[in-house]
mmCIF file of C-alpha atoms in Angstrom:
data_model
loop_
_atom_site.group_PDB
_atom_site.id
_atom_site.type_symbol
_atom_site.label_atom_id
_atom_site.label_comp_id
_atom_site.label_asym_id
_atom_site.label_seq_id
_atom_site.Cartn_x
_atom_site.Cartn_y
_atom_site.Cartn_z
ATOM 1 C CA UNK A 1 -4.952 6.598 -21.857
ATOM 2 C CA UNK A 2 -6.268 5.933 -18.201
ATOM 3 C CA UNK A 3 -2.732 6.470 -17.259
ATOM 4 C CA UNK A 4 -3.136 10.539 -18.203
ATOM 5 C CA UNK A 5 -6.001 10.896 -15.947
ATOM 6 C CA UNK A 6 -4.560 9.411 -12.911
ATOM 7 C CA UNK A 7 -0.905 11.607 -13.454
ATOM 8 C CA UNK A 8 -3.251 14.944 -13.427
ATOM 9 C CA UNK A 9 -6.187 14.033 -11.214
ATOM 10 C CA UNK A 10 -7.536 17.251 -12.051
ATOM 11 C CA UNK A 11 -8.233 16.108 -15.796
ATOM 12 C CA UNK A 12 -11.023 13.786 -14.364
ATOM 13 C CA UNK A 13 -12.991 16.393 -13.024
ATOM 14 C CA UNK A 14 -15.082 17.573 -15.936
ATOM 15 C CA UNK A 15 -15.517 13.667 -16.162
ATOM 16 C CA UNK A 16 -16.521 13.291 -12.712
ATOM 17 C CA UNK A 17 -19.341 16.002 -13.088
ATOM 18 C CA UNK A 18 -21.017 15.105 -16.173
ATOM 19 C CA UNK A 19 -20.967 10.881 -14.730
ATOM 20 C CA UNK A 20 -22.276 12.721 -11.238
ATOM 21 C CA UNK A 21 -25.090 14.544 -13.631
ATOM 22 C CA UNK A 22 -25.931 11.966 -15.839
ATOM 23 C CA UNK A 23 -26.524 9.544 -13.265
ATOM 24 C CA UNK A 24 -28.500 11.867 -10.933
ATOM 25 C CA UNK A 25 -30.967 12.007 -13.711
ATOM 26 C CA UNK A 26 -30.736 8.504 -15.330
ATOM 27 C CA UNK A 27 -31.535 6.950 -11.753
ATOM 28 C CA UNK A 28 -34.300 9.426 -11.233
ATOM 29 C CA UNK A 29 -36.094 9.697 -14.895
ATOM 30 C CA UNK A 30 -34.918 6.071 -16.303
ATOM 31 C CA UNK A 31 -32.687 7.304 -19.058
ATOM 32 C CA UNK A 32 -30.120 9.674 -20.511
ATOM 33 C CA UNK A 33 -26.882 7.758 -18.674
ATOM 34 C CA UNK A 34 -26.014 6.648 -22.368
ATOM 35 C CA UNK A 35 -26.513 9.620 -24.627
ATOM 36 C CA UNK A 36 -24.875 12.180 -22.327
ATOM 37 C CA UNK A 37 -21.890 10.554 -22.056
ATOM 38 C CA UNK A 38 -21.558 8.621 -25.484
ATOM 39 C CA UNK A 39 -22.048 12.131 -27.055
ATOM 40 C CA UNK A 40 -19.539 13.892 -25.260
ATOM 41 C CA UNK A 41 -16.999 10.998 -25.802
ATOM 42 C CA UNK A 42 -17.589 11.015 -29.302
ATOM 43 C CA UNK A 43 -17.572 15.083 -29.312
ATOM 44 C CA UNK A 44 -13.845 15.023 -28.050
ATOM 45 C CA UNK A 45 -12.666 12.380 -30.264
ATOM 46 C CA UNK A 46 -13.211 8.347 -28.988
ATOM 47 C CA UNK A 47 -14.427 6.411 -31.730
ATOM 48 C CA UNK A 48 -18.289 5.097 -31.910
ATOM 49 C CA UNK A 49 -17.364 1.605 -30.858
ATOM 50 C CA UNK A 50 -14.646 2.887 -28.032
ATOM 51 C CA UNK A 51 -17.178 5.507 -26.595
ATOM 52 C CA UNK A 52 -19.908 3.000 -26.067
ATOM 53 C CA UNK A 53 -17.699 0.579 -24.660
ATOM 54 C CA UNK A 54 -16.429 2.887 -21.886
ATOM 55 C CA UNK A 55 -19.670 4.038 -21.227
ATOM 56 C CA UNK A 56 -21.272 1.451 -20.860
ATOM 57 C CA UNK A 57 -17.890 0.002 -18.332
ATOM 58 C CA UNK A 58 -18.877 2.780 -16.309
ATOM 59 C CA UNK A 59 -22.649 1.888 -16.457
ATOM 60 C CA UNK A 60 -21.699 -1.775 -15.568
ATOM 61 C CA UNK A 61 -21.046 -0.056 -11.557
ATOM 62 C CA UNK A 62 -23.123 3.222 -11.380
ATOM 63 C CA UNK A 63 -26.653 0.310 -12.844
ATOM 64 C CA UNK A 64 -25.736 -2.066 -9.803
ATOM 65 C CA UNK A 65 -25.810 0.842 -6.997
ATOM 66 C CA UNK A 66 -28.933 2.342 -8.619
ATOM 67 C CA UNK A 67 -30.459 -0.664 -9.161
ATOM 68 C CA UNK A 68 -29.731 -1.560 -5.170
ATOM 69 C CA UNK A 69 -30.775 1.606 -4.552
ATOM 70 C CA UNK A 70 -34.074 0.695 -6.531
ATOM 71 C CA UNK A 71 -34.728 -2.163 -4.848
ATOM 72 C CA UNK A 72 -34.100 -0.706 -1.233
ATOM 73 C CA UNK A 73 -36.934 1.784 -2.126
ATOM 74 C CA UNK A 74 -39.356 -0.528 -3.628
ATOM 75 C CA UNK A 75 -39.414 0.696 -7.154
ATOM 76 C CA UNK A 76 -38.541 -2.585 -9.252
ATOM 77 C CA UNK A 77 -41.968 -4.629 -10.242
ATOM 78 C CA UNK A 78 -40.154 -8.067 -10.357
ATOM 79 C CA UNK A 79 -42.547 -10.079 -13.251
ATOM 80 C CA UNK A 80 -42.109 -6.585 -15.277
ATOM 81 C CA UNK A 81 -38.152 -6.964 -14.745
ATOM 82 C CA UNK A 82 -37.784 -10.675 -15.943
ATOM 83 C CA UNK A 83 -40.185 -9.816 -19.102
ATOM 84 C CA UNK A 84 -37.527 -6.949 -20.318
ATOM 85 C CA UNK A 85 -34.114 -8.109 -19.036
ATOM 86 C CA UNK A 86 -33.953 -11.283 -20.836
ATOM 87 C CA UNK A 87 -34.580 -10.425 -24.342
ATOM 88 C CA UNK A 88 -32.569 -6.632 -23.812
ATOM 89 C CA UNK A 89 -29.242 -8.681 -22.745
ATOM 90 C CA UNK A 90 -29.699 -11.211 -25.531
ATOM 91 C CA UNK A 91 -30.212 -8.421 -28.140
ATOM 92 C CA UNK A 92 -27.282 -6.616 -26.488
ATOM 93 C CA UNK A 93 -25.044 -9.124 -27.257
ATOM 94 C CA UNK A 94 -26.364 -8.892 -30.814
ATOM 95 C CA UNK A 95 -26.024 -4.929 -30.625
ATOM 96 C CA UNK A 96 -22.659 -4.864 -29.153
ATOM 97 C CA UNK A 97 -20.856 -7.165 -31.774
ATOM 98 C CA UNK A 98 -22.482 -5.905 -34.600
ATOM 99 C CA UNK A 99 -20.941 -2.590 -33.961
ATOM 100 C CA UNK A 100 -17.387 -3.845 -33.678
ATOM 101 C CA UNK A 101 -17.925 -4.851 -37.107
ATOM 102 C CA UNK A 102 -20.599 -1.869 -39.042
ATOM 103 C CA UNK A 103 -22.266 1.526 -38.251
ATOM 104 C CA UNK A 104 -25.595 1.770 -37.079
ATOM 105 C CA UNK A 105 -25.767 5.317 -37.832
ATOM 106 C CA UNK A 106 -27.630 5.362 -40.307
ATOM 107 C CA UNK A 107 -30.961 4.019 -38.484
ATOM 108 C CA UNK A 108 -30.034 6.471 -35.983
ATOM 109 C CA UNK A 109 -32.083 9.610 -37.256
ATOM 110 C CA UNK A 110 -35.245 7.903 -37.997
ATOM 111 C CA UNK A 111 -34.923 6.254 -34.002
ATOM 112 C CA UNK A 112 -34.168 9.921 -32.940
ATOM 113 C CA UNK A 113 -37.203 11.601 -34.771
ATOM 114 C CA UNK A 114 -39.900 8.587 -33.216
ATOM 115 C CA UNK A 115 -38.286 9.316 -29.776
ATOM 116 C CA UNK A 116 -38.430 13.189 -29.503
ATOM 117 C CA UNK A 117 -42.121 12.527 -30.495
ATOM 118 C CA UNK A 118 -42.514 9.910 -28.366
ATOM 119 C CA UNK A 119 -41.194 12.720 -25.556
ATOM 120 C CA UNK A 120 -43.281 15.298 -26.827
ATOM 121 C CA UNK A 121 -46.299 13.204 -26.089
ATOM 122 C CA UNK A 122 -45.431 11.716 -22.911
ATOM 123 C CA UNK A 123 -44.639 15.726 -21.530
ATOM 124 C CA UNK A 124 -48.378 16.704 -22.868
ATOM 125 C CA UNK A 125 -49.835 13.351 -20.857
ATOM 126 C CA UNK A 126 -47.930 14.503 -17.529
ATOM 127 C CA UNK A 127 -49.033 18.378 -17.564
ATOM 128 C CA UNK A 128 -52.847 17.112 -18.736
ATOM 129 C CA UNK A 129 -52.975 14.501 -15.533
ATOM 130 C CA UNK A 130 -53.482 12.079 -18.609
ATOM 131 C CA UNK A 131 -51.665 9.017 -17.175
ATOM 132 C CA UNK A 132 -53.949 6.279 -16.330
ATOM 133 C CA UNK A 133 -52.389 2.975 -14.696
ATOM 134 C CA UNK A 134 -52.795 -0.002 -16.256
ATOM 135 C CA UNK A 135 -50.739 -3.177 -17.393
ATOM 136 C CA UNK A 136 -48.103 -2.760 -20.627
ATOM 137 C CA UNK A 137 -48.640 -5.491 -23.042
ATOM 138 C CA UNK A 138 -45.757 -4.891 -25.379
ATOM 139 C CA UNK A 139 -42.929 -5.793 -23.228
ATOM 140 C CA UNK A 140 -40.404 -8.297 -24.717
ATOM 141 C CA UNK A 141 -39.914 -6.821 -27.894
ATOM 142 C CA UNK A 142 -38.940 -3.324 -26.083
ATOM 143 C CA UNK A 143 -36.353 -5.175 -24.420
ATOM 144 C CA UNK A 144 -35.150 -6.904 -27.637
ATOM 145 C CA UNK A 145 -35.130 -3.192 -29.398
ATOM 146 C CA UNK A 146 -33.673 -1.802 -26.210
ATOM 147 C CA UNK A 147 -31.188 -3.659 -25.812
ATOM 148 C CA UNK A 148 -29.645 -3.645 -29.445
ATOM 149 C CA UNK A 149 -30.347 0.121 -29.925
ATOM 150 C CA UNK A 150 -28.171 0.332 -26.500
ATOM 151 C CA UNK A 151 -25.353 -1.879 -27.672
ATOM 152 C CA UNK A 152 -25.544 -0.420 -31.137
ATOM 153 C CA UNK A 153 -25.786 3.148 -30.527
ATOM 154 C CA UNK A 154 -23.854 3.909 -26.880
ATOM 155 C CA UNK A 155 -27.450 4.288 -25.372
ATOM 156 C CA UNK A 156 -31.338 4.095 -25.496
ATOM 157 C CA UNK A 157 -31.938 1.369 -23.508
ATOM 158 C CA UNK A 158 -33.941 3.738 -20.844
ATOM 159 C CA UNK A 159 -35.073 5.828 -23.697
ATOM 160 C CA UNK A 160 -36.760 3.160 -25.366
ATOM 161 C CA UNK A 161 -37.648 0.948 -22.683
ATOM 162 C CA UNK A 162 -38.798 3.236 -20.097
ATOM 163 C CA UNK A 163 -41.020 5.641 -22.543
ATOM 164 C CA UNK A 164 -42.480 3.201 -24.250
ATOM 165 C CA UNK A 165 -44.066 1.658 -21.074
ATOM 166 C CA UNK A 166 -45.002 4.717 -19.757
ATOM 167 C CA UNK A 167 -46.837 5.460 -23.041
ATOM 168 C CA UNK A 168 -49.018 2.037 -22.200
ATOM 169 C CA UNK A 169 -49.753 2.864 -18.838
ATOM 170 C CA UNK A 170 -47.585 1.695 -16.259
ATOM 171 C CA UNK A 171 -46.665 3.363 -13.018
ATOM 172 C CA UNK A 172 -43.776 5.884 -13.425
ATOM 173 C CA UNK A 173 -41.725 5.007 -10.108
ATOM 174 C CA UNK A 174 -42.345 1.088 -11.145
ATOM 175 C CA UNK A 175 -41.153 1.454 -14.467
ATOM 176 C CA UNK A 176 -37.644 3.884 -13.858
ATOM 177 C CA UNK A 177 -37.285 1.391 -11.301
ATOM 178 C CA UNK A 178 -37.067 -1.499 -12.986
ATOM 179 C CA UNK A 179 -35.556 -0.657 -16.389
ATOM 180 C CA UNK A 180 -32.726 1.025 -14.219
ATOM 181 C CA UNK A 181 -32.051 -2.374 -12.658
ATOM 182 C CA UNK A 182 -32.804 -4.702 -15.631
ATOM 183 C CA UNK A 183 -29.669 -2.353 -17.066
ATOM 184 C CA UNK A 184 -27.174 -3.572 -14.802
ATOM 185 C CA UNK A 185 -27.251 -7.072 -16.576
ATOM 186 C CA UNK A 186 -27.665 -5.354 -19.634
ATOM 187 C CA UNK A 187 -24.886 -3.030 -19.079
ATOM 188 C CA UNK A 188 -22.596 -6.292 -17.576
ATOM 189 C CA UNK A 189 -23.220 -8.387 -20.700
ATOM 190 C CA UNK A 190 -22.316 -5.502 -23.375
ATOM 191 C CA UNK A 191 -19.563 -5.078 -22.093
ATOM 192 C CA UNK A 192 -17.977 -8.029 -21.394
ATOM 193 C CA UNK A 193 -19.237 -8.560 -25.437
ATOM 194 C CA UNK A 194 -16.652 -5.512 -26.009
ATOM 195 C CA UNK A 195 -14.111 -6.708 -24.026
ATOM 196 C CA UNK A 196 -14.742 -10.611 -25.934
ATOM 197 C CA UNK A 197 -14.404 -8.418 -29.348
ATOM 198 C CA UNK A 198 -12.394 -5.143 -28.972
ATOM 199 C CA UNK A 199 -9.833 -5.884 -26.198
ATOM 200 C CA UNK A 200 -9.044 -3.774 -23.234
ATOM 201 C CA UNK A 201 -7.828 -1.022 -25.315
ATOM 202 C CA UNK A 202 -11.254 0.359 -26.507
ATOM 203 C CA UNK A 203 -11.406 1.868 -22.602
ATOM 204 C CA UNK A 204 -10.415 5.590 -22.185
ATOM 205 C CA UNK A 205 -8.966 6.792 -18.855
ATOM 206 C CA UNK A 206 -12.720 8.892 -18.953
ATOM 207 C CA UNK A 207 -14.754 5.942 -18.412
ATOM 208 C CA UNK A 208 -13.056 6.423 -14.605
ATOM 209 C CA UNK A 209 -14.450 9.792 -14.443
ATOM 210 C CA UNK A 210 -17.745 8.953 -15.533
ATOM 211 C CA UNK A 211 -17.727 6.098 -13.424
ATOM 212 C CA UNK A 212 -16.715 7.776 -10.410
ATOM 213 C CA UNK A 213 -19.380 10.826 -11.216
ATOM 214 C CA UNK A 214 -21.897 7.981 -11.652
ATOM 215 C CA UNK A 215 -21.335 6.202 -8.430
ATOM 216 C CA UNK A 216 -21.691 8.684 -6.124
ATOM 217 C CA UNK A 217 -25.228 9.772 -7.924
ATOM 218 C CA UNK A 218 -26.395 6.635 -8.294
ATOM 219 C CA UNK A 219 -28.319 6.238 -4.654
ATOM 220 C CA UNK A 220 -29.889 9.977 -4.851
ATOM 221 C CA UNK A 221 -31.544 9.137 -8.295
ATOM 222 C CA UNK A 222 -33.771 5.939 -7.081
ATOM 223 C CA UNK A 223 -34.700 8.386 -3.683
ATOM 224 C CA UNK A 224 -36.071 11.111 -6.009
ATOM 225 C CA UNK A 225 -38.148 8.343 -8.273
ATOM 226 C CA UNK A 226 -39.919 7.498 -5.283
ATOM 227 C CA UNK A 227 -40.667 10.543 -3.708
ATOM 228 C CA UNK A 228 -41.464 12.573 -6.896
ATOM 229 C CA UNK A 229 -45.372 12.796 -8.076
ATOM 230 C CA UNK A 230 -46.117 10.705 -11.050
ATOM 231 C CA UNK A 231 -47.682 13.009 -13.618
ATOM 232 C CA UNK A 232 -44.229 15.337 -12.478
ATOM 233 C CA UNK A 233 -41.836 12.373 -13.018
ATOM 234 C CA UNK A 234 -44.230 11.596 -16.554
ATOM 235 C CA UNK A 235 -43.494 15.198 -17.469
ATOM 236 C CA UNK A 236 -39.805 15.467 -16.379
ATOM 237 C CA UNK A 237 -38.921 12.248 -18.830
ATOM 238 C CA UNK A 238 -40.794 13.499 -21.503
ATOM 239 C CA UNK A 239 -39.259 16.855 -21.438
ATOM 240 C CA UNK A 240 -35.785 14.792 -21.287
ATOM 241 C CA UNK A 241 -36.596 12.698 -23.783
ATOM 242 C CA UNK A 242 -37.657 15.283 -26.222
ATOM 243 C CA UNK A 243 -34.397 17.719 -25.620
ATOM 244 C CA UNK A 244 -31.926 14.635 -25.526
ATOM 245 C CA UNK A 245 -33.379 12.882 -28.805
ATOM 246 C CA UNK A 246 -33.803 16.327 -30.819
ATOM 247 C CA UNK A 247 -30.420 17.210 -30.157
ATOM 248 C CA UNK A 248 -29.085 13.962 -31.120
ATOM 249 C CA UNK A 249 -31.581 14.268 -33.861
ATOM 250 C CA UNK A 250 -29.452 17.883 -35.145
ATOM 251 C CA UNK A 251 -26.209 16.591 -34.560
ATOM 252 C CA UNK A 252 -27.158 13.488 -36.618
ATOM 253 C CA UNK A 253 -28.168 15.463 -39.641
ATOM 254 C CA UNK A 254 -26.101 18.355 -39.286
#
């Protein structure tokens, strides 16, 4: 209970670290907020439905500084952002409730194995100075996928989003920037969809330490997007991508 953490302050500190980590590299590479903290949750214990909805409390404040800090630093493309955040907060909804009621684990290896090739591909593009610019046409339906993969699974919305549009060609800084702030209204509406369906009791007193972690990360992560070179910010997600989605992908079939 949140009322554990707060008698021994020192229990959030572990917390505190991994929301500080998670974020630093969500805000700067566009993913990993969700599976780094859902699978640690779920590693000490908190139930599927319980983990996601913590994490994705904690999301709900460390997505709005990032995605302030995104905009501040020019990194959101604006007609890209409406094109994904409508249909990922509708399918969120979708994602969210469905969970309260079934497991979505069993799609989860075959969305593991397509993402850690997915990564593999996008790291080979970045260290070949492969990446050419150009418009994504697949948009909405990413967001729709997204958004119930996020819901549904404690995470994925940047790791689905975010590669995928990289893989058509748009601009790396762009892209981080505007899935990261397209998630705060993602983030907002899953979890009040918790809240509507599970009750204030699905939050753990370690959604404060992640949320605390998260906060103070949040700004640094949108300052690295923009300042890092784009085949090095191409290669840095992919090589995420890959190690976060295989090791999902073990644990999932172990």
């Amino acid at each position: 209970m949140p009322t554990d953490f707060l008698a021994d302050p020192a229990v959030l500190v572990p917390f505190i670290l991994i929301g500080f980590a998670a974020q630093m590299i969500d805000g700067a590479l566009g993913m990993a907020f969700g599976q780094i903290s859902s699978t640690l949750l779920i590693t000490l214990g908190v139930p599927p439905a319980a983990a996601s909805a913590g994490v994705h409390t904690a999301e709900t404040f460390t997505t709005a500084v990032s995605g302030i800090s995104h905009v501040a630093h020019r990194n959101v493309d604006w007609r890209l952002f409406f094109r994904i955040v409508i249909p990922g907060v509708l399918a969120g909804i979708t994602g969210a409730y469905l969970l309260t009621q079934i497991s979505a684990e069993a799609a989860k290896p075959v969305v593991l194995t397509y993402l850690t090739g997915l990564g593999g591909y996008l790291f080979y593009r970045g260290v070949m100075h492969r990446h050419t610019e150009r418009q994504p046409k697949i948009v909405a339906p990413l967001g729709v996928i997204g958004g119930f993969l996020d819901a549904a699974g404690g995470g994925g919305w940047g790791a689905i989003v975010t590669s995928n549009l990289l893989v058509q060609g748009s601009n790396p800084r762009k892209t981080i920037g505007t899935v990261n702030t397209a998630e705060f209204f993602l983030t907002v509406t899953i979890s009040a969809t918790f809240i509507a369906t599970l009750g204030w009791a699905a939050f753990t007193g370690a959604t404060l330490g992640l949320l605390i972690g998260g906060v103070i990360a949040a700004p640094f992560g949108a300052w690295i997007a923009k300042r890092v070179n784009p085949d090095r910010l191409l290669t840095f997600v992919g090589a995420l991508l890959t190690l976060t989605s295989s090791f999902g992908l073990y644990r999932a079939i172990t």
